Coordinates of C-alpha atoms in Angstrom, one line a residue:
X277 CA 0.0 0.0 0.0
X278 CA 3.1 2.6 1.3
X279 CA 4.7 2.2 -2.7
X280 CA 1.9 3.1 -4.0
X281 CA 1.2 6.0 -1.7
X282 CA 5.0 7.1 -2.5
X283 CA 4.1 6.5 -6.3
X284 CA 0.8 8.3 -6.5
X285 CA 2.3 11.4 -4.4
X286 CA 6.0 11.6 -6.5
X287 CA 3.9 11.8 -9.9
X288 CA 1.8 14.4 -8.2
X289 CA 4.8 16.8 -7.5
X290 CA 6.4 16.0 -10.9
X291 CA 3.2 17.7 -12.3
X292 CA 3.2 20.4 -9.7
X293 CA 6.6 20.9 -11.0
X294 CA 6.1 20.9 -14.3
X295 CA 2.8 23.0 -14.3
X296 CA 5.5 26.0 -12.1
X297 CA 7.6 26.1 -15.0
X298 CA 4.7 26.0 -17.9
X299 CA 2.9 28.9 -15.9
X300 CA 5.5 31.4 -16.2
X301 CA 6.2 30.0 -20.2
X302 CA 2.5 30.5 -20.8
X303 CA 2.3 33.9 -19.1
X304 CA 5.4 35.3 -20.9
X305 CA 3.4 34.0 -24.2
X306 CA 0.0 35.4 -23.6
X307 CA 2.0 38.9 -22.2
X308 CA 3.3 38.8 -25.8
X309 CA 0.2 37.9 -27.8
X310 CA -2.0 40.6 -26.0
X311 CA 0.5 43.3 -26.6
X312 CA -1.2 45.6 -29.5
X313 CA 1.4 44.7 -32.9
X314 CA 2.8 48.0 -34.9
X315 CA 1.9 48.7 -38.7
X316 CA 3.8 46.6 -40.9
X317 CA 6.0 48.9 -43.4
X318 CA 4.5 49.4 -46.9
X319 CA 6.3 48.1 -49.7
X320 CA 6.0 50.4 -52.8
X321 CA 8.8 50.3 -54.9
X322 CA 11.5 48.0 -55.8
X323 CA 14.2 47.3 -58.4
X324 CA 16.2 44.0 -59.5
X325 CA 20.1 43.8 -61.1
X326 CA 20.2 40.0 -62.7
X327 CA 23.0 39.0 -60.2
X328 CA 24.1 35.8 -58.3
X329 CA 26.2 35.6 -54.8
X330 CA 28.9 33.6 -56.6
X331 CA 30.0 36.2 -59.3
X332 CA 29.0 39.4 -58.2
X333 CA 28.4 41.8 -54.6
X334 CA 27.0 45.1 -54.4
X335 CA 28.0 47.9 -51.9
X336 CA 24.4 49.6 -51.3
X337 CA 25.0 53.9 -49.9
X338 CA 22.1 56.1 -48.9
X339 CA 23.0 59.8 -49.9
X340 CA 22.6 63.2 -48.6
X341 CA 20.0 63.6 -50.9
X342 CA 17.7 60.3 -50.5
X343 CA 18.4 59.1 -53.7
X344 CA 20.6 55.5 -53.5
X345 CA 24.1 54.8 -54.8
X346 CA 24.8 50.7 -56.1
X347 CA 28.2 49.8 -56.3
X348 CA 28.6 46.2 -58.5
X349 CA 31.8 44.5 -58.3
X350 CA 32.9 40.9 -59.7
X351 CA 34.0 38.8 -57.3
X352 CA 36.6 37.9 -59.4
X353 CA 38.0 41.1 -60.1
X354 CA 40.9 41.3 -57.4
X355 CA 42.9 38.7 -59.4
X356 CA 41.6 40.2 -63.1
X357 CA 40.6 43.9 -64.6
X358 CA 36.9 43.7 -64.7
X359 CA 34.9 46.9 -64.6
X360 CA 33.1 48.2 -61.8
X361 CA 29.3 49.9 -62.2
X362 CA 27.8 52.5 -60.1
X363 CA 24.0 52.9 -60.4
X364 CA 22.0 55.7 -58.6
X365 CA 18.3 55.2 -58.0
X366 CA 15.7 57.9 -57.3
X367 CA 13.4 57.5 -54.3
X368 CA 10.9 55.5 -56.7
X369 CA 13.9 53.3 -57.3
X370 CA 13.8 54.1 -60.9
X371 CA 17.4 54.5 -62.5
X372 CA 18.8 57.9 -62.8
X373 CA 22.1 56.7 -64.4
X374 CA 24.6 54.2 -64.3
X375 CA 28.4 54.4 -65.1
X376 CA 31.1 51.9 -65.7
X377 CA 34.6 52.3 -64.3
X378 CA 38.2 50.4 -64.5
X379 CA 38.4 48.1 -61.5
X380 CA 42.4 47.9 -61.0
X381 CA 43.6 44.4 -60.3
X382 CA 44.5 43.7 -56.6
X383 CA 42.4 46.5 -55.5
X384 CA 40.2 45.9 -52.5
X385 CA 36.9 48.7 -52.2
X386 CA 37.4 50.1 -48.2
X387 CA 34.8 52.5 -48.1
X388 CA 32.3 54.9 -49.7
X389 CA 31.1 58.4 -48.6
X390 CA 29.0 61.0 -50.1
X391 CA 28.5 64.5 -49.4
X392 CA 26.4 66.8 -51.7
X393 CA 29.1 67.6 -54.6
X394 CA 30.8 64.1 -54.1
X395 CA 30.7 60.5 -53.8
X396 CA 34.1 58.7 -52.4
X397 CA 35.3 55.6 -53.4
X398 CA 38.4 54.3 -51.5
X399 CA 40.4 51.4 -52.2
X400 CA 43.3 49.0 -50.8
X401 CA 46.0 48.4 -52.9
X402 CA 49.1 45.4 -52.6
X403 CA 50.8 48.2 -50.9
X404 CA 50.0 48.7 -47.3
X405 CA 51.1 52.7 -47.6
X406 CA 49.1 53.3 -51.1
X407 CA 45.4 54.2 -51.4
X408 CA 43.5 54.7 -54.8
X409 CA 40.7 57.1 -54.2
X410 CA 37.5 58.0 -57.1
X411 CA 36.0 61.0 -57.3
X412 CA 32.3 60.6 -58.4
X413 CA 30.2 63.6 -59.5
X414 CA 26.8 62.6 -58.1
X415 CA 24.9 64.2 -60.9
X416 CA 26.3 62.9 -63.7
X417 CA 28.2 59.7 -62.3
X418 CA 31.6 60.2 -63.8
X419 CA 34.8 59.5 -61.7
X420 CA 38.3 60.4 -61.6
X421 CA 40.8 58.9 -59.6
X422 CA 43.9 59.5 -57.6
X423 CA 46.7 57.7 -56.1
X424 CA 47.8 58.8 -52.2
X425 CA 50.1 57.6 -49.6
X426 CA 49.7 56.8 -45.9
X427 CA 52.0 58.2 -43.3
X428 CA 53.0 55.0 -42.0
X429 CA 52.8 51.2 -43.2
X430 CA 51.0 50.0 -39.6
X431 CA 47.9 51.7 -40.0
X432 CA 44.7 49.9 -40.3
X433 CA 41.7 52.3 -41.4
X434 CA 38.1 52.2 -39.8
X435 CA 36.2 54.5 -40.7
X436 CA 35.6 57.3 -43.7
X437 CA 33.6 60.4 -43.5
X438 CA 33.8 63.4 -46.7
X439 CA 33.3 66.8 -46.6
X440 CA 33.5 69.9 -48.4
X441 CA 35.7 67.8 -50.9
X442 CA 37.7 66.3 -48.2
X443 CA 38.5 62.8 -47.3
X444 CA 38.9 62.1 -43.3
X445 CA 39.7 58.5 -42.1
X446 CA 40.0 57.1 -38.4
X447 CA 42.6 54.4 -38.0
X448 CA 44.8 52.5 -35.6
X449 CA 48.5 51.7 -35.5
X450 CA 48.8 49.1 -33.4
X451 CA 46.9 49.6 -30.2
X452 CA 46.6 53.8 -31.1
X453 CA 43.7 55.7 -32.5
X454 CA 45.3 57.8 -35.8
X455 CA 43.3 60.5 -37.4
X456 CA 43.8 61.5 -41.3
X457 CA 43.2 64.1 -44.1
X458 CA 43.1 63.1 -47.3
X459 CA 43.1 65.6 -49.9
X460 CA 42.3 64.1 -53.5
X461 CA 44.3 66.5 -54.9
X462 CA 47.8 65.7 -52.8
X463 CA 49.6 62.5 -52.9
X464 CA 50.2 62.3 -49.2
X465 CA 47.7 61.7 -46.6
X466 CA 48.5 64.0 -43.6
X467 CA 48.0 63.0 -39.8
X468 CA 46.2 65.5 -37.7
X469 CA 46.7 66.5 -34.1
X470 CA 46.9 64.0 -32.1
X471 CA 43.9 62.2 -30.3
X472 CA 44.9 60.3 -27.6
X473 CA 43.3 57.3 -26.9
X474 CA 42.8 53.2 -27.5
X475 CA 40.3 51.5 -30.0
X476 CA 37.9 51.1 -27.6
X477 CA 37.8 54.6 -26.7
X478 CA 36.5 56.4 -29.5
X479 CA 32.7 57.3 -29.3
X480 CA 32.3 59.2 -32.6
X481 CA 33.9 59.9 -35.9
X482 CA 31.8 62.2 -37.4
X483 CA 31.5 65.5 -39.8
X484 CA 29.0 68.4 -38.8
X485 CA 27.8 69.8 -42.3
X486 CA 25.9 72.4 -40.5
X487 CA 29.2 74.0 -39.1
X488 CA 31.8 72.3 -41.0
X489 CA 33.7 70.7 -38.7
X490 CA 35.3 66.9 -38.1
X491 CA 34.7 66.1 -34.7
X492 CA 36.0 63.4 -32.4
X493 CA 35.1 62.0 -29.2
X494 CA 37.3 60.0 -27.0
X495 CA 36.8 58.5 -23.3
X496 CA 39.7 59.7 -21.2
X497 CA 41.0 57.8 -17.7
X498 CA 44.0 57.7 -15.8
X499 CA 42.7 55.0 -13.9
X500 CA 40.9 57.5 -10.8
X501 CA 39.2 60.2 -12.5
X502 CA 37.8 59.8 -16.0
X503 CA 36.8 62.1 -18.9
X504 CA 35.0 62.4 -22.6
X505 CA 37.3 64.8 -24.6
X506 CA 35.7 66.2 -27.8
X507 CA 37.8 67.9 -30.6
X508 CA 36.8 69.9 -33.3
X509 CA 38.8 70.4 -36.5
X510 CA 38.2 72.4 -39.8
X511 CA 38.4 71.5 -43.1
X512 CA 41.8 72.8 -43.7
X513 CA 42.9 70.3 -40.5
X514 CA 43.2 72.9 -38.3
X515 CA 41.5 72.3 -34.6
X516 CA 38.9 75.0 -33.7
X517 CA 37.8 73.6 -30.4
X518 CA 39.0 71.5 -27.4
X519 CA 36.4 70.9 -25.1
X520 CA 36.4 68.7 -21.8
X521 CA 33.7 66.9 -19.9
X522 CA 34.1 65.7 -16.9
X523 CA 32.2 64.3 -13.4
X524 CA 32.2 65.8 -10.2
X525 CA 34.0 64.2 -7.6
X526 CA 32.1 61.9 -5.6
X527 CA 33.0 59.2 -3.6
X528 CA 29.9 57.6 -2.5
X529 CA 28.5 56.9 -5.9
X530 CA 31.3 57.6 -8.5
X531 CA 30.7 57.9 -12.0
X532 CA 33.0 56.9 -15.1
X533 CA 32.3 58.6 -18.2
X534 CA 32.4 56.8 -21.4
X535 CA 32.4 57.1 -25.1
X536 CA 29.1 59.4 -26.0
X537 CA 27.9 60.7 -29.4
X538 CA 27.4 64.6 -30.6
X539 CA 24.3 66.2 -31.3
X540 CA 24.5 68.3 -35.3
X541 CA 24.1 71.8 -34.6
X542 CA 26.2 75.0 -33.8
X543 CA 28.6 74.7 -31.1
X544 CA 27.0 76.3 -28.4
X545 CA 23.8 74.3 -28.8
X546 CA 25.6 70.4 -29.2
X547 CA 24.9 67.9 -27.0
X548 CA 26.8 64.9 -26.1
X549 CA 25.0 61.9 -25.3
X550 CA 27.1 59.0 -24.0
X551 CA 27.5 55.9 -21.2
X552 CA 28.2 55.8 -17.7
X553 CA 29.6 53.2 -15.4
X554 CA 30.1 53.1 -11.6
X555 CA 34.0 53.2 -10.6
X556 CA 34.1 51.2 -14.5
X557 CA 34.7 52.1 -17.7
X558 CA 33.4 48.5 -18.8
X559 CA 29.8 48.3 -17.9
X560 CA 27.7 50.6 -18.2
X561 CA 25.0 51.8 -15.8
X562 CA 23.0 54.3 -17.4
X563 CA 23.0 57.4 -19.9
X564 CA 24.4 61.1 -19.4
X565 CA 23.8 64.2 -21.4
X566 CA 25.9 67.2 -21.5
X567 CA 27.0 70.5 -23.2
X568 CA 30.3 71.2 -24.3
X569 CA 30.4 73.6 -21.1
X570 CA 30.5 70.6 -18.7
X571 CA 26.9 70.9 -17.3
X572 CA 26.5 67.3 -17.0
X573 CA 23.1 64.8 -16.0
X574 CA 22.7 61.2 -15.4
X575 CA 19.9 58.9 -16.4
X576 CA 20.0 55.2 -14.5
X577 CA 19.0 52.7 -16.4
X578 CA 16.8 51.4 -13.5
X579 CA 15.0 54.6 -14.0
X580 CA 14.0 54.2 -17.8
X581 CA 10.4 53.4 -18.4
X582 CA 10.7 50.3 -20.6
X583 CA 14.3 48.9 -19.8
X584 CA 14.0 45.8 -18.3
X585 CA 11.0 45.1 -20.7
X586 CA 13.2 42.3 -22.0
X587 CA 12.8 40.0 -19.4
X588 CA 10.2 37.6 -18.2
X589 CA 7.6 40.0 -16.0
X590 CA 8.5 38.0 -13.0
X591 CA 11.9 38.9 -13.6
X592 CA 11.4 42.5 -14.5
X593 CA 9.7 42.8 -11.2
X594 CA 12.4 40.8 -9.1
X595 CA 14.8 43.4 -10.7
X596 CA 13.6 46.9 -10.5
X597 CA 12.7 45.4 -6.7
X598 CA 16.6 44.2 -6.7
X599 CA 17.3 48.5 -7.5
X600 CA 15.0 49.6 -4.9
X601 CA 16.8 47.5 -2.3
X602 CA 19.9 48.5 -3.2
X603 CA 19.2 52.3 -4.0
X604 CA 17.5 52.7 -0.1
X605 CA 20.7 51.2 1.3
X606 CA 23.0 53.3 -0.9
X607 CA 24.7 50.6 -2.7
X608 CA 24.9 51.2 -6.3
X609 CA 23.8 47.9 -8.3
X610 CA 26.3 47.0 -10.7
X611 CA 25.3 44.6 -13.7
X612 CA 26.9 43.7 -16.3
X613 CA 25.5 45.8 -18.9
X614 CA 27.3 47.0 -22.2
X615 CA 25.9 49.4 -24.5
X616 CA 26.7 50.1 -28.3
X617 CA 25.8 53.3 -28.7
X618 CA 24.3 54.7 -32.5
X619 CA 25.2 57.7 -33.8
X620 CA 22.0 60.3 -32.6
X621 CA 19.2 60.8 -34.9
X622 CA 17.6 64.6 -35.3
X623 CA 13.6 64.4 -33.7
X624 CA 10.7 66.5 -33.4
X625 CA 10.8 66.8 -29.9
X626 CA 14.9 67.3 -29.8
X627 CA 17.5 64.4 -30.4
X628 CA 16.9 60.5 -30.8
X629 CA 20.0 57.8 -29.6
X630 CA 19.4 54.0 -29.8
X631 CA 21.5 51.5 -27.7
X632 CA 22.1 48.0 -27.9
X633 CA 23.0 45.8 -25.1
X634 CA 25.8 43.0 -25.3
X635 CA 27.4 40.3 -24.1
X636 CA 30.9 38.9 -24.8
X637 CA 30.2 35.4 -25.0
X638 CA 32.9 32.6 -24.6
X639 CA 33.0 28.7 -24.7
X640 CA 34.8 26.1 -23.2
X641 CA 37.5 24.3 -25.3
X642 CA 39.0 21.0 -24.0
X643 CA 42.7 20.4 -25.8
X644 CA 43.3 16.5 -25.5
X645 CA 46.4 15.8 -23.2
X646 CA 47.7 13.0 -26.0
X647 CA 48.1 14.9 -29.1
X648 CA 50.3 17.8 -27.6
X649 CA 52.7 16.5 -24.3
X650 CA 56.1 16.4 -23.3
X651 CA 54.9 14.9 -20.0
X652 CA 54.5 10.8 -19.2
X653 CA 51.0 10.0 -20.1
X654 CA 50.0 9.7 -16.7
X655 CA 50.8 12.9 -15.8
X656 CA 48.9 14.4 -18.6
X657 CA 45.3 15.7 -17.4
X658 CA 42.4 17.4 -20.0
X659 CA 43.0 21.2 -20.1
X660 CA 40.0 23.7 -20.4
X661 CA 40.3 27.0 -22.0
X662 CA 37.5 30.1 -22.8
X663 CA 37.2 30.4 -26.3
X664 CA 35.8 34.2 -27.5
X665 CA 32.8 32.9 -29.4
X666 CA 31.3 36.9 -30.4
X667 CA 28.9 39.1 -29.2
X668 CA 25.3 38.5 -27.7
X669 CA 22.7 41.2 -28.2
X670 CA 19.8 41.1 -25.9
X671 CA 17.9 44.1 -26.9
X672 CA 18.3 47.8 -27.9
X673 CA 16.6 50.8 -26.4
X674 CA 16.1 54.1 -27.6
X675 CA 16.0 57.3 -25.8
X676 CA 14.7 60.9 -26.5
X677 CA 16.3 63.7 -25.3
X678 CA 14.5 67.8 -25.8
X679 CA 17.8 70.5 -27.0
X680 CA 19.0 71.2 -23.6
X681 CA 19.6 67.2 -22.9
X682 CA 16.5 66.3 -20.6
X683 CA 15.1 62.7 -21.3
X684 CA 11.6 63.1 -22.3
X685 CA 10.4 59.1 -23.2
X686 CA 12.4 55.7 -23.7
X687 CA 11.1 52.5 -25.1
X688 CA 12.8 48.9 -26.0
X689 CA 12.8 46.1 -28.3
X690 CA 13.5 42.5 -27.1
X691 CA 15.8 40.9 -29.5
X692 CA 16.5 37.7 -30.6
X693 CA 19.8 36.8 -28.1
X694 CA 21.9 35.8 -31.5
X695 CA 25.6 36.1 -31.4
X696 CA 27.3 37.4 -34.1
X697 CA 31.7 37.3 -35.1
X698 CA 31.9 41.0 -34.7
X699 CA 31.0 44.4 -32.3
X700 CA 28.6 46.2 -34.8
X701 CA 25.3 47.3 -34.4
X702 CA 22.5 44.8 -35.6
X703 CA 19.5 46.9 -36.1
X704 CA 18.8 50.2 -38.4
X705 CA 16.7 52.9 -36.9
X706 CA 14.6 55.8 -38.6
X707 CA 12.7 58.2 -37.1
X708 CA 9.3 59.1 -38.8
X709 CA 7.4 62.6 -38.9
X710 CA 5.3 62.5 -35.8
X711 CA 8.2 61.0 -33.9
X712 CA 8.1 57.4 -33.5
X713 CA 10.9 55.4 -34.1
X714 CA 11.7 52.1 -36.2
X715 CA 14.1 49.9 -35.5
X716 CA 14.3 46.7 -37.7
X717 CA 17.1 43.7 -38.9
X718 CA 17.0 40.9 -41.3
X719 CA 17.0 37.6 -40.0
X720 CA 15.6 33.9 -41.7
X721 CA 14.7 35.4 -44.7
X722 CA 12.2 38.4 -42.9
X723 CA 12.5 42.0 -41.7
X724 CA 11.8 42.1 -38.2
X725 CA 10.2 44.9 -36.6
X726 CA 9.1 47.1 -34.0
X727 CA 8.1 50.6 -33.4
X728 CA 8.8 52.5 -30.6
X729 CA 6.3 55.3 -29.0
X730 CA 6.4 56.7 -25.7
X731 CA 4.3 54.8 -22.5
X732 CA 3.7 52.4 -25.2
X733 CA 4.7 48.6 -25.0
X734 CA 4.0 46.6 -28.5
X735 CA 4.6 43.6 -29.6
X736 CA 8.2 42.5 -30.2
X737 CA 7.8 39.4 -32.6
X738 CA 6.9 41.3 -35.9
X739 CA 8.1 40.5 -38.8
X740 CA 7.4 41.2 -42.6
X741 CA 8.8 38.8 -45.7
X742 CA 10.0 41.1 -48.4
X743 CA 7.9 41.7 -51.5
X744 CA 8.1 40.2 -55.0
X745 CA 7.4 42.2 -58.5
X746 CA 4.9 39.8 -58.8
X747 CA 1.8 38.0 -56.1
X748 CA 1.7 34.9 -58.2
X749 CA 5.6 34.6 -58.0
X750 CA 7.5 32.3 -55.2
X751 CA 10.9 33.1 -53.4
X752 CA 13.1 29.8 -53.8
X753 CA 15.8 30.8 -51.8
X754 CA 17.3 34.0 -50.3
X755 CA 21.4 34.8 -49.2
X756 CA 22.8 38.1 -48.2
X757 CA 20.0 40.0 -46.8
X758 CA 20.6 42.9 -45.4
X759 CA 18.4 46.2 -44.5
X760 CA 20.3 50.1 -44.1
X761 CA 18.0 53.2 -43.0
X762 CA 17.6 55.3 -46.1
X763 CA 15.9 58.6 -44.8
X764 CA 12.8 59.6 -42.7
X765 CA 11.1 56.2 -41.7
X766 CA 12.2 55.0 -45.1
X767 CA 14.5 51.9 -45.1
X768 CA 15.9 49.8 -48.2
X769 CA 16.2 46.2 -47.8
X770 CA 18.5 44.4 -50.3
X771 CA 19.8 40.5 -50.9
X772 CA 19.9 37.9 -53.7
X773 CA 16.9 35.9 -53.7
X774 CA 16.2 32.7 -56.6
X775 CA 12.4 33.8 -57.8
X776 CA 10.4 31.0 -59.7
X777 CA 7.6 32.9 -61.5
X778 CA 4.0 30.8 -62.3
X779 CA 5.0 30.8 -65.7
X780 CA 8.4 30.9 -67.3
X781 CA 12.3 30.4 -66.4
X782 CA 13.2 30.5 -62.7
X783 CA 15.7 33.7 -62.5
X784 CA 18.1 35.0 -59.5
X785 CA 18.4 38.4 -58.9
X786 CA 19.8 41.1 -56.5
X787 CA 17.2 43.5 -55.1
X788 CA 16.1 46.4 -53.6
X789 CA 12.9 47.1 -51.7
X790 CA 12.0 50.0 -49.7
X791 CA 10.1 49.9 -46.3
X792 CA 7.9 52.8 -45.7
X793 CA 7.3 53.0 -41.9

């Protein structure tokens, strides 16, 4: 009789078990499912190039003026002399014209940049100190091009931005951040004054058209007291402002400033937006805001609205209980929170940022004792080392800020917890006339979505498959998807896809598709 007791009772608590961790599944779904789903984009306009992934791969460049620069390489073409085409599409995507150009053998496309009177096109060569650099005339699409040498042969590039006719590149050699001028018509590239600093350190490369300036911003430490440094520089190379942010001392809850972004605008009126950690310039425990007079203010992440939105409600309750503990006993809570800041977008109400917070991720790799030993066998014992594996994104916020920095709404959007080889951002944002803001990726052959309002919590599982010319037509298969942010709440989705039509020969193009938010 007792076994059967014992029997009838454990298969009880197994279900009792079981139904506690079904429960907070279930809720977590129906949370989700009642949560009121965004507008899907509309899908207007699109254009096709006859184009496989094996032969060919296209550079695709918003431009100042919302029209859309193609750049078509063969893959072939670094050991050959194929030609290159550049095709510029209007905001219907209808062809305004297209150019061909001599792609140089062992030549490598870096970057491209576009101002209003230029598009820049800057490529590698076999030497590690020699650049080749086309000129494009936007209107018309032809080039010239120009030959220019690098001040030393350790620097690796990062980053391009043009203006006023003007090529400025960010680099490193070795561990040191390198800023350059490149003048197209001057053979050497010219360092500028120094900005001091590691990779890691640099918040923004940018160029202000509205003042014509370069500006840099760098996170500054000597290890107690930390600092954002932003430097200004005209077109000529000359700097035209040093400016210096930095906390108050205070030891009870010390705060380490780290990389920010700048506001456009004159200089009196620019905001920097950046990261703040306690006593770390690692993790990151919520936003600042200040102007290039120093007036600093801090915005906690436990504070936001919608931060901890990601997690389970359970846990978002547990956590911003976890701050409140911690806050009444003045003990700053320290998680380990990174954030990859975007460059700020110009709203209605003032200045857009989005953020995305990641995770280094690592994994374990066990070297077998037998293949690589000097030692008797039995001495010889399994070693375990951390392998970097990428970066983890768990979700991204954004955050809007009025002119004189003050945080007026946030929102977030839950993402998918994928890992990915490199530190870049995942998603593209756009902000649309009455102020929203849309933040999508690509991902298994759909454009997810969300958009972000203030006091407003939708739906984070959106998604939207990318139309065809044709209804009656089927994708086959899809490679190479990717989405940029185009202008406004306009975004251009791109990729090869194989299209079998209901009648006809199969055919495998690359594309372009706009999504209207």
């Amino acid at each position: 009789m007792f076994p059967i007791i014992r029997s009838i009772y454990s298969s009880l608590l197994i279900l009792l078990l079981c139904a506690g961790w079904l429960l907070p599944a279930h809720a977590r779904q129906k949370k989700e499912k009642d949560k009121e789903k965004p507008a899907p984009p509309t899908q207007n306009y699109r254009a096709e190039l006859e184009s496989n992934s094996f032969d060919d791969e296209h550079v695709v460049k918003p431009l100042p003026d919302s029209t859309l620069l193609v750049a078509s390489f063969k893959r072939s073409s670094w050991f050959g002399k194929d030609d290159f085409t550049l095709t510029r599409y209007d905001r219907q995507l209808k062809q305004i014209w297209q150019t061909k150009h001599e792609h140089k053998p062992n030549h490598s496309l870096l970057f491209v940049s576009a101002e209003r009177n230029n598009i820049f096109l800057l490529f590698s060569t076999l030497s590690n100190k020699k650049l080749l650099l086309y000129r494009v005339n936007p209107n018309t699409g032809n080039a010239t091009y120009s030959e220019h040498e690098l001040p030393s042969n350790n620097l690796t590039l990062r980053e391009m931005e043009a203006l006023d006719g003007q090529v400025f590149l960010s680099g490193l050699e070795g561990p040191n951040l390198n800023m350059l001028q490149l003048n197209p018509r001057q053979e050497e590239v010219k360092l500028l004054p120094a900005v001091f600093g590691m990779e890691e350190d640099l918040g923004e490369f940018r160029v202000d058209t509205l003042s014509h300036a370069v500006e840099f911003v760098v996170a500054e430490s000597n290890g107690w007291r930390s600092r954002v440094q932003t430097k200004r520089i005209n077109t000529k190379g000359d700097v035209i402002g040093t400016y210096f942010i930095q906390p108050e001392i205070d030891y009870r809850n010390y705060k380490t400033l780290q990389a920010g972004r700048l506001t456009p605008g004159d200089t009196l009126s620019k905001v920097l937006i950046g990261t703040f950690g306690y006593r770390t310039s690692i993790f990151s425990k919520g936003l600042f805001t200040s102007n290039l007079a120093g007036n600093v203010k801090y915005f906690d992440f436990s504070k936001l609205d919608h931060f901890f939105e990601y997690l389970s409600p359970r846990a978002e309750r547990r956590m911003k209980a976890k701050f409140a503990r911690q806050e009444a006993r003045e003990k700053p809570l320290v998680l380990r929170y990174r954030m990859l800041l975007h460059p700020v977008l110009p709203h209605p109400q003032g200045y857009a940022i989005v953020g995305e917070i990641y995770y280094p991720q690592y994994r374990n790799n066990i070297e077998n004792p037998y293949l690589a030993g000097r030692y008797p066998m039995e001495m010889r014992e399994p070693r375990t080392r951390n392998m970097f594996n990428g970066y983890r994104f768990s979700h991204a916020i954004a955050c809007v800020f009025d002119r004189e920095g003050n945080l007026l709404w946030d929102n977030s959007y839950k993402l998918k917890n994928l890992t990915y080889p490199e530190l870049a951002p995942t998603v593209e944002a756009g902000v649309m006339a009455d102020g929203s803001i849309a933040l999508v990726y690509p991902e298994e052959e759909k454009i997810w979505f969300k958009t972000l309002r203030p006091k407003q919590s939708l739906s984070n599982e959106e998604k939207v498959e990318v139309r065809l010319q044709e209804e009656t037509e089927k994708m086959v298969s899809s490679n190479s998807e990717g989405i940029v942010h185009w202008y406004g709440g306009n975004f251009i989705a791109f990729g090869f896809q194989r299209i079998r039509p209901q009648t006809g020969e199969a055919r495998t193009v690359f594309y372009l598709q706009n999504m209207a938010f």
